[in-house]
Amino acid sequence: MDLLIRGIPAKALFYHSDSNEAYDVFVSIEHGWPDAPRYCRRYGDENILEVERCDYEFIHYVHDRTLKRYFVEKMIMDTESEIQLYEKEIMHCPIIHLAQRWSETDRDKWWTQLYPSRFELLRLNKQRALRRLKRYLKLRKEC
């Protein structure tokens, strides 16, 4: 079963689009929850395009409160599981692997000293996910 959401602008569906052209978006239902939008088409057109993004920008154009709440809850669950994966990786990874940099450092090339370690990358990604989670929780209160 698919839901049809009308009037979503292109900038909420595609990364490199500044257009406000309206699209019809198809959302499939899986296990009782709306899945992320996968396909869309221009209003009045038959060509079906693949959606490139479903994130915070998309939510603002969904006006049905129940559907909006489902999308926000799904984004919260995905972000929480992402945070748990980062924590698990940090806790169970050997210290030697966490200290490794993603490339060898060279004393003659100063910028190689700035290469982050695996631990720094995991920590930064976890912080970004925590900021997204905070934003989604705030959005859930608004729904």
Short mmCIF file of N, CA and C in Angstrom, two decimals:
data_model
loop_
_atom_site.label_atom_id
_atom_site.label_comp_id
_atom_site.label_asym_id
_atom_site.label_seq_id
_atom_site.Cartn_x
_atom_site.Cartn_y
_atom_site.Cartn_z
N MET A 1 0.83 -1.16 0.00
CA MET A 1 0.00 0.00 0.00
C MET A 1 0.89 1.24 0.00
N ASP A 2 0.54 2.23 -0.80
CA ASP A 2 1.30 3.46 -0.88
C ASP A 2 0.44 4.65 -0.49
N LEU A 3 1.06 5.59 0.19
CA LEU A 3 0.43 6.87 0.48
C LEU A 3 0.93 7.89 -0.53
N LEU A 4 0.10 8.83 -0.87
CA LEU A 4 0.49 9.88 -1.81
C LEU A 4 0.46 11.21 -1.07
N ILE A 5 1.60 11.89 -1.07
CA ILE A 5 1.69 13.22 -0.47
C ILE A 5 1.90 14.20 -1.60
N ARG A 6 1.04 15.18 -1.69
CA ARG A 6 1.10 16.15 -2.79
C ARG A 6 1.74 17.46 -2.34
N GLY A 7 2.36 18.13 -3.32
CA GLY A 7 2.85 19.48 -3.10
C GLY A 7 4.17 19.60 -2.37
N ILE A 8 5.04 18.61 -2.48
CA ILE A 8 6.35 18.68 -1.84
C ILE A 8 7.32 19.34 -2.83
N PRO A 9 8.03 20.41 -2.43
CA PRO A 9 8.95 21.07 -3.36
C PRO A 9 10.20 20.24 -3.62
N ALA A 10 10.83 20.50 -4.77
CA ALA A 10 12.00 19.73 -5.19
C ALA A 10 13.16 19.86 -4.22
N LYS A 11 13.32 21.02 -3.58
CA LYS A 11 14.46 21.21 -2.68
C LYS A 11 14.37 20.32 -1.44
N ALA A 12 13.20 19.79 -1.12
CA ALA A 12 13.06 18.87 0.00
C ALA A 12 13.31 17.42 -0.41
N LEU A 13 13.40 17.16 -1.72
CA LEU A 13 13.55 15.79 -2.22
C LEU A 13 14.90 15.52 -2.87
N PHE A 14 15.53 16.56 -3.42
CA PHE A 14 16.77 16.39 -4.17
C PHE A 14 17.85 17.30 -3.59
N TYR A 15 19.09 16.81 -3.57
CA TYR A 15 20.18 17.56 -2.94
C TYR A 15 20.53 18.84 -3.69
N HIS A 16 20.65 18.78 -4.99
CA HIS A 16 21.14 19.93 -5.77
C HIS A 16 20.00 20.60 -6.52
N SER A 17 18.96 20.94 -5.83
CA SER A 17 17.81 21.57 -6.47
C SER A 17 17.41 22.81 -5.68
N ASP A 18 17.25 23.90 -6.40
CA ASP A 18 16.76 25.14 -5.79
C ASP A 18 15.34 25.43 -6.22
N SER A 19 14.78 24.54 -7.00
CA SER A 19 13.45 24.73 -7.57
C SER A 19 12.37 24.52 -6.51
N ASN A 20 11.30 25.25 -6.64
CA ASN A 20 10.13 25.06 -5.77
C ASN A 20 9.02 24.32 -6.50
N GLU A 21 9.37 23.65 -7.59
CA GLU A 21 8.39 22.90 -8.37
C GLU A 21 7.78 21.80 -7.49
N ALA A 22 6.46 21.65 -7.55
CA ALA A 22 5.76 20.70 -6.68
C ALA A 22 5.84 19.28 -7.23
N TYR A 23 6.00 18.33 -6.33
CA TYR A 23 6.07 16.91 -6.67
C TYR A 23 5.03 16.14 -5.85
N ASP A 24 4.58 15.05 -6.42
CA ASP A 24 3.77 14.07 -5.69
C ASP A 24 4.73 12.99 -5.20
N VAL A 25 4.69 12.68 -3.92
CA VAL A 25 5.63 11.73 -3.33
C VAL A 25 4.88 10.48 -2.90
N PHE A 26 5.44 9.32 -3.22
CA PHE A 26 4.85 8.03 -2.85
C PHE A 26 5.60 7.48 -1.64
N VAL A 27 4.84 7.15 -0.60
CA VAL A 27 5.40 6.60 0.63
C VAL A 27 4.78 5.23 0.85
N SER A 28 5.62 4.21 0.97
CA SER A 28 5.09 2.87 1.20
C SER A 28 4.95 2.62 2.70
N ILE A 29 4.04 1.72 3.06
CA ILE A 29 3.80 1.36 4.46
C ILE A 29 4.41 -0.02 4.69
N GLU A 30 5.29 -0.12 5.69
CA GLU A 30 5.92 -1.38 6.02
C GLU A 30 5.72 -1.67 7.50
N HIS A 31 5.13 -2.79 7.82
CA HIS A 31 4.88 -3.21 9.20
C HIS A 31 4.10 -2.15 9.98
N GLY A 32 3.17 -1.51 9.34
CA GLY A 32 2.33 -0.52 10.00
C GLY A 32 2.94 0.87 10.12
N TRP A 33 4.17 1.04 9.66
CA TRP A 33 4.84 2.34 9.73
C TRP A 33 5.10 2.85 8.32
N PRO A 34 4.96 4.14 8.11
CA PRO A 34 5.35 4.69 6.81
C PRO A 34 6.86 4.59 6.65
N ASP A 35 7.29 4.11 5.51
CA ASP A 35 8.70 4.02 5.21
C ASP A 35 9.15 5.36 4.63
N ALA A 36 10.42 5.54 4.49
CA ALA A 36 10.93 6.78 3.89
C ALA A 36 10.43 6.87 2.45
N PRO A 37 10.15 8.08 1.97
CA PRO A 37 9.70 8.22 0.59
C PRO A 37 10.78 7.75 -0.38
N ARG A 38 10.37 6.97 -1.36
CA ARG A 38 11.33 6.42 -2.32
C ARG A 38 11.16 7.02 -3.71
N TYR A 39 9.93 7.26 -4.11
CA TYR A 39 9.66 7.70 -5.48
C TYR A 39 8.79 8.95 -5.48
N CYS A 40 8.93 9.73 -6.55
CA CYS A 40 8.11 10.92 -6.70
C CYS A 40 7.92 11.19 -8.19
N ARG A 41 7.00 12.07 -8.49
CA ARG A 41 6.79 12.51 -9.87
C ARG A 41 6.31 13.95 -9.85
N ARG A 42 6.63 14.65 -10.93
CA ARG A 42 6.16 16.03 -11.04
C ARG A 42 4.65 16.03 -11.16
N TYR A 43 4.07 17.10 -10.71
CA TYR A 43 2.62 17.22 -10.78
C TYR A 43 2.18 17.17 -12.24
N GLY A 44 1.31 16.22 -12.57
CA GLY A 44 0.79 16.07 -13.93
C GLY A 44 1.70 15.31 -14.87
N ASP A 45 2.82 14.77 -14.39
CA ASP A 45 3.76 14.03 -15.23
C ASP A 45 3.68 12.55 -14.87
N GLU A 46 4.01 11.70 -15.82
CA GLU A 46 3.96 10.25 -15.58
C GLU A 46 5.33 9.66 -15.24
N ASN A 47 6.43 10.39 -15.49
CA ASN A 47 7.77 9.88 -15.21
C ASN A 47 8.00 9.83 -13.71
N ILE A 48 8.41 8.67 -13.23
CA ILE A 48 8.65 8.49 -11.80
C ILE A 48 10.15 8.63 -11.53
N LEU A 49 10.50 9.46 -10.55
CA LEU A 49 11.89 9.71 -10.18
C LEU A 49 12.15 9.13 -8.80
N GLU A 50 13.41 8.85 -8.53
CA GLU A 50 13.79 8.34 -7.21
C GLU A 50 14.13 9.51 -6.30
N VAL A 51 13.64 9.47 -5.07
CA VAL A 51 13.90 10.52 -4.09
C VAL A 51 15.33 10.37 -3.58
N GLU A 52 16.07 11.47 -3.53
CA GLU A 52 17.46 11.42 -3.07
C GLU A 52 17.60 11.59 -1.57
N ARG A 53 16.67 12.31 -0.96
CA ARG A 53 16.82 12.57 0.46
C ARG A 53 15.48 12.54 1.19
N CYS A 54 15.53 12.12 2.42
CA CYS A 54 14.37 12.20 3.31
C CYS A 54 14.94 12.56 4.67
N ASP A 55 14.82 13.79 5.01
CA ASP A 55 15.42 14.24 6.25
C ASP A 55 14.59 15.35 6.86
N TYR A 56 15.22 16.14 7.67
CA TYR A 56 14.58 17.21 8.41
C TYR A 56 13.84 18.18 7.49
N GLU A 57 14.38 18.46 6.31
CA GLU A 57 13.75 19.39 5.37
C GLU A 57 12.40 18.86 4.87
N PHE A 58 12.33 17.58 4.63
CA PHE A 58 11.12 16.96 4.09
C PHE A 58 9.94 17.07 5.06
N ILE A 59 10.22 16.92 6.33
CA ILE A 59 9.17 16.89 7.36
C ILE A 59 8.34 18.16 7.37
N HIS A 60 8.96 19.29 7.10
CA HIS A 60 8.25 20.57 7.19
C HIS A 60 7.17 20.73 6.12
N TYR A 61 7.21 19.94 5.08
CA TYR A 61 6.22 20.04 4.01
C TYR A 61 5.10 19.02 4.13
N VAL A 62 5.16 18.16 5.13
CA VAL A 62 4.09 17.20 5.39
C VAL A 62 3.13 17.87 6.35
N HIS A 63 1.87 18.02 5.94
CA HIS A 63 0.91 18.76 6.76
C HIS A 63 -0.02 17.86 7.57
N ASP A 64 -0.08 16.58 7.25
CA ASP A 64 -0.88 15.64 8.04
C ASP A 64 -0.12 15.36 9.34
N ARG A 65 -0.71 15.71 10.47
CA ARG A 65 -0.02 15.61 11.76
C ARG A 65 0.35 14.16 12.11
N THR A 66 -0.52 13.22 11.80
CA THR A 66 -0.25 11.82 12.13
C THR A 66 0.93 11.31 11.31
N LEU A 67 0.92 11.58 10.03
CA LEU A 67 2.00 11.14 9.16
C LEU A 67 3.32 11.83 9.53
N LYS A 68 3.23 13.10 9.86
CA LYS A 68 4.42 13.84 10.28
C LYS A 68 5.00 13.22 11.55
N ARG A 69 4.12 12.86 12.47
CA ARG A 69 4.56 12.25 13.73
C ARG A 69 5.25 10.90 13.47
N TYR A 70 4.69 10.10 12.55
CA TYR A 70 5.31 8.82 12.19
C TYR A 70 6.72 9.03 11.63
N PHE A 71 6.86 10.00 10.73
CA PHE A 71 8.18 10.27 10.15
C PHE A 71 9.18 10.72 11.21
N VAL A 72 8.74 11.59 12.11
CA VAL A 72 9.63 12.07 13.17
C VAL A 72 10.02 10.92 14.08
N GLU A 73 9.07 10.06 14.45
CA GLU A 73 9.37 8.91 15.30
C GLU A 73 10.37 7.97 14.62
N LYS A 74 10.20 7.76 13.33
CA LYS A 74 11.12 6.89 12.58
C LYS A 74 12.52 7.49 12.55
N MET A 75 12.61 8.80 12.35
CA MET A 75 13.92 9.45 12.35
C MET A 75 14.56 9.39 13.73
N ILE A 76 13.76 9.50 14.79
CA ILE A 76 14.29 9.39 16.15
C ILE A 76 14.81 7.98 16.40
N MET A 77 14.05 6.97 16.01
CA MET A 77 14.50 5.58 16.21
C MET A 77 15.77 5.29 15.43
N ASP A 78 15.85 5.75 14.18
CA ASP A 78 17.05 5.54 13.38
C ASP A 78 18.27 6.22 13.99
N THR A 79 18.08 7.43 14.48
CA THR A 79 19.19 8.17 15.07
C THR A 79 19.63 7.54 16.39
N GLU A 80 18.69 7.07 17.19
CA GLU A 80 19.05 6.40 18.44
C GLU A 80 19.84 5.12 18.18
N SER A 81 19.43 4.35 17.17
CA SER A 81 20.18 3.13 16.85
C SER A 81 21.57 3.47 16.30
N GLU A 82 21.68 4.56 15.55
CA GLU A 82 22.98 5.01 15.06
C GLU A 82 23.90 5.38 16.22
N ILE A 83 23.37 6.08 17.21
CA ILE A 83 24.16 6.46 18.39
C ILE A 83 24.61 5.21 19.15
N GLN A 84 23.73 4.24 19.30
CA GLN A 84 24.09 3.00 19.98
C GLN A 84 25.20 2.25 19.24
N LEU A 85 25.16 2.28 17.91
CA LEU A 85 26.23 1.63 17.14
C LEU A 85 27.57 2.32 17.36
N TYR A 86 27.57 3.65 17.39
CA TYR A 86 28.81 4.38 17.65
C TYR A 86 29.34 4.07 19.04
N GLU A 87 28.45 4.04 20.04
CA GLU A 87 28.88 3.73 21.41
C GLU A 87 29.43 2.31 21.50
N LYS A 88 28.77 1.37 20.84
CA LYS A 88 29.23 -0.02 20.85
C LYS A 88 30.60 -0.13 20.19
N GLU A 89 30.78 0.56 19.09
CA GLU A 89 32.07 0.53 18.39
C GLU A 89 33.18 1.12 19.26
N ILE A 90 32.89 2.21 19.94
CA ILE A 90 33.89 2.83 20.81
C ILE A 90 34.22 1.93 22.00
N MET A 91 33.22 1.29 22.58
CA MET A 91 33.43 0.47 23.77
C MET A 91 34.13 -0.86 23.47
N HIS A 92 33.86 -1.46 22.32
CA HIS A 92 34.35 -2.81 22.05
C HIS A 92 35.54 -2.87 21.09
N CYS A 93 35.91 -1.76 20.54
CA CYS A 93 37.04 -1.74 19.61
C CYS A 93 38.35 -1.69 20.40
N PRO A 94 39.34 -2.47 20.02
CA PRO A 94 40.63 -2.41 20.72
C PRO A 94 41.25 -1.00 20.64
N ILE A 95 41.98 -0.65 21.67
CA ILE A 95 42.58 0.69 21.75
C ILE A 95 43.52 0.94 20.58
N ILE A 96 44.21 -0.07 20.15
CA ILE A 96 45.14 0.08 19.02
C ILE A 96 44.39 0.53 17.77
N HIS A 97 43.23 -0.05 17.54
CA HIS A 97 42.44 0.32 16.36
C HIS A 97 41.85 1.72 16.50
N LEU A 98 41.45 2.08 17.72
CA LEU A 98 40.90 3.42 17.94
C LEU A 98 41.94 4.51 17.74
N ALA A 99 43.20 4.19 18.03
CA ALA A 99 44.27 5.19 17.91
C ALA A 99 44.77 5.35 16.48
N GLN A 100 44.42 4.42 15.60
CA GLN A 100 44.90 4.49 14.22
C GLN A 100 44.34 5.70 13.50
N ARG A 101 45.20 6.32 12.74
CA ARG A 101 44.76 7.42 11.88
C ARG A 101 44.43 6.83 10.52
N TRP A 102 43.60 7.53 9.75
CA TRP A 102 43.14 6.95 8.50
C TRP A 102 44.21 6.99 7.42
N SER A 103 45.37 7.62 7.73
CA SER A 103 46.50 7.60 6.81
C SER A 103 47.76 7.85 7.62
N GLU A 104 48.88 7.46 7.07
CA GLU A 104 50.15 7.66 7.75
C GLU A 104 50.50 9.14 7.83
N THR A 105 51.11 9.53 8.95
CA THR A 105 51.55 10.92 9.09
C THR A 105 52.97 11.06 8.55
N ASP A 106 53.24 12.20 7.98
CA ASP A 106 54.54 12.49 7.40
C ASP A 106 55.03 13.81 8.00
N ARG A 107 56.22 13.81 8.59
CA ARG A 107 56.72 15.02 9.24
C ARG A 107 56.97 16.15 8.24
N ASP A 108 57.23 15.81 7.00
CA ASP A 108 57.49 16.84 5.99
C ASP A 108 56.21 17.50 5.51
N LYS A 109 55.10 16.86 5.70
CA LYS A 109 53.80 17.41 5.27
C LYS A 109 52.98 17.68 6.53
N TRP A 110 52.86 18.93 6.90
CA TRP A 110 52.23 19.30 8.16
C TRP A 110 50.76 18.90 8.24
N TRP A 111 50.06 18.89 7.10
CA TRP A 111 48.62 18.60 7.13
C TRP A 111 48.33 17.15 7.50
N THR A 112 49.32 16.27 7.34
CA THR A 112 49.07 14.88 7.73
C THR A 112 48.99 14.73 9.25
N GLN A 113 49.51 15.71 9.99
CA GLN A 113 49.40 15.68 11.45
C GLN A 113 47.96 15.92 11.90
N LEU A 114 47.15 16.51 11.01
CA LEU A 114 45.76 16.84 11.34
C LEU A 114 44.79 15.70 11.05
N TYR A 115 45.27 14.61 10.46
CA TYR A 115 44.38 13.49 10.17
C TYR A 115 43.78 12.96 11.47
N PRO A 116 42.48 12.77 11.51
CA PRO A 116 41.85 12.31 12.76
C PRO A 116 42.05 10.81 12.98
N SER A 117 42.01 10.43 14.24
CA SER A 117 42.06 9.00 14.56
C SER A 117 40.66 8.42 14.42
N ARG A 118 40.60 7.11 14.47
CA ARG A 118 39.30 6.44 14.37
C ARG A 118 38.39 6.84 15.54
N PHE A 119 38.97 6.98 16.73
CA PHE A 119 38.20 7.39 17.90
C PHE A 119 37.62 8.79 17.69
N GLU A 120 38.43 9.72 17.17
CA GLU A 120 37.95 11.08 16.93
C GLU A 120 36.81 11.10 15.93
N LEU A 121 36.93 10.29 14.87
CA LEU A 121 35.85 10.22 13.88
C LEU A 121 34.57 9.66 14.47
N LEU A 122 34.69 8.60 15.26
CA LEU A 122 33.50 8.02 15.89
C LEU A 122 32.87 9.00 16.87
N ARG A 123 33.69 9.71 17.63
CA ARG A 123 33.18 10.68 18.60
C ARG A 123 32.47 11.83 17.89
N LEU A 124 33.07 12.35 16.82
CA LEU A 124 32.44 13.44 16.07
C LEU A 124 31.13 13.01 15.43
N ASN A 125 31.10 11.82 14.86
CA ASN A 125 29.86 11.32 14.25
C ASN A 125 28.78 11.11 15.31
N LYS A 126 29.18 10.64 16.48
CA LYS A 126 28.21 10.46 17.56
C LYS A 126 27.67 11.81 18.02
N GLN A 127 28.52 12.83 18.10
CA GLN A 127 28.06 14.17 18.49
C GLN A 127 27.08 14.73 17.46
N ARG A 128 27.36 14.53 16.18
CA ARG A 128 26.44 14.99 15.14
C ARG A 128 25.09 14.29 15.27
N ALA A 129 25.14 12.98 15.52
CA ALA A 129 23.89 12.23 15.68
C ALA A 129 23.12 12.71 16.92
N LEU A 130 23.82 13.04 17.99
CA LEU A 130 23.16 13.56 19.19
C LEU A 130 22.50 14.91 18.92
N ARG A 131 23.15 15.76 18.13
CA ARG A 131 22.55 17.05 17.76
C ARG A 131 21.29 16.84 16.92
N ARG A 132 21.36 15.89 15.97
CA ARG A 132 20.18 15.58 15.16
C ARG A 132 19.06 15.05 16.02
N LEU A 133 19.39 14.17 16.97
CA LEU A 133 18.38 13.60 17.86
C LEU A 133 17.71 14.70 18.68
N LYS A 134 18.48 15.64 19.17
CA LYS A 134 17.92 16.75 19.93
C LYS A 134 16.96 17.56 19.07
N ARG A 135 17.32 17.79 17.81
CA ARG A 135 16.46 18.54 16.89
C ARG A 135 15.17 17.76 16.61
N TYR A 136 15.28 16.44 16.44
CA TYR A 136 14.09 15.62 16.17
C TYR A 136 13.18 15.56 17.39
N LEU A 137 13.76 15.49 18.58
CA LEU A 137 12.93 15.48 19.80
C LEU A 137 12.19 16.80 19.96
N LYS A 138 12.84 17.89 19.61
CA LYS A 138 12.17 19.19 19.65
C LYS A 138 11.04 19.23 18.63
N LEU A 139 11.28 18.67 17.46
CA LEU A 139 10.25 18.62 16.43
C LEU A 139 9.07 17.75 16.86
N ARG A 140 9.35 16.67 17.60
CA ARG A 140 8.28 15.80 18.09
C ARG A 140 7.37 16.54 19.06
N LYS A 141 7.94 17.41 19.87
CA LYS A 141 7.13 18.20 20.80
C LYS A 141 6.21 19.16 20.05
N GLU A 142 6.65 19.63 18.88
CA GLU A 142 5.84 20.55 18.09
C GLU A 142 4.70 19.86 17.37
N CYS A 143 4.83 18.55 17.13
CA CYS A 143 3.78 17.81 16.39
C CYS A 143 2.52 17.65 17.22
#
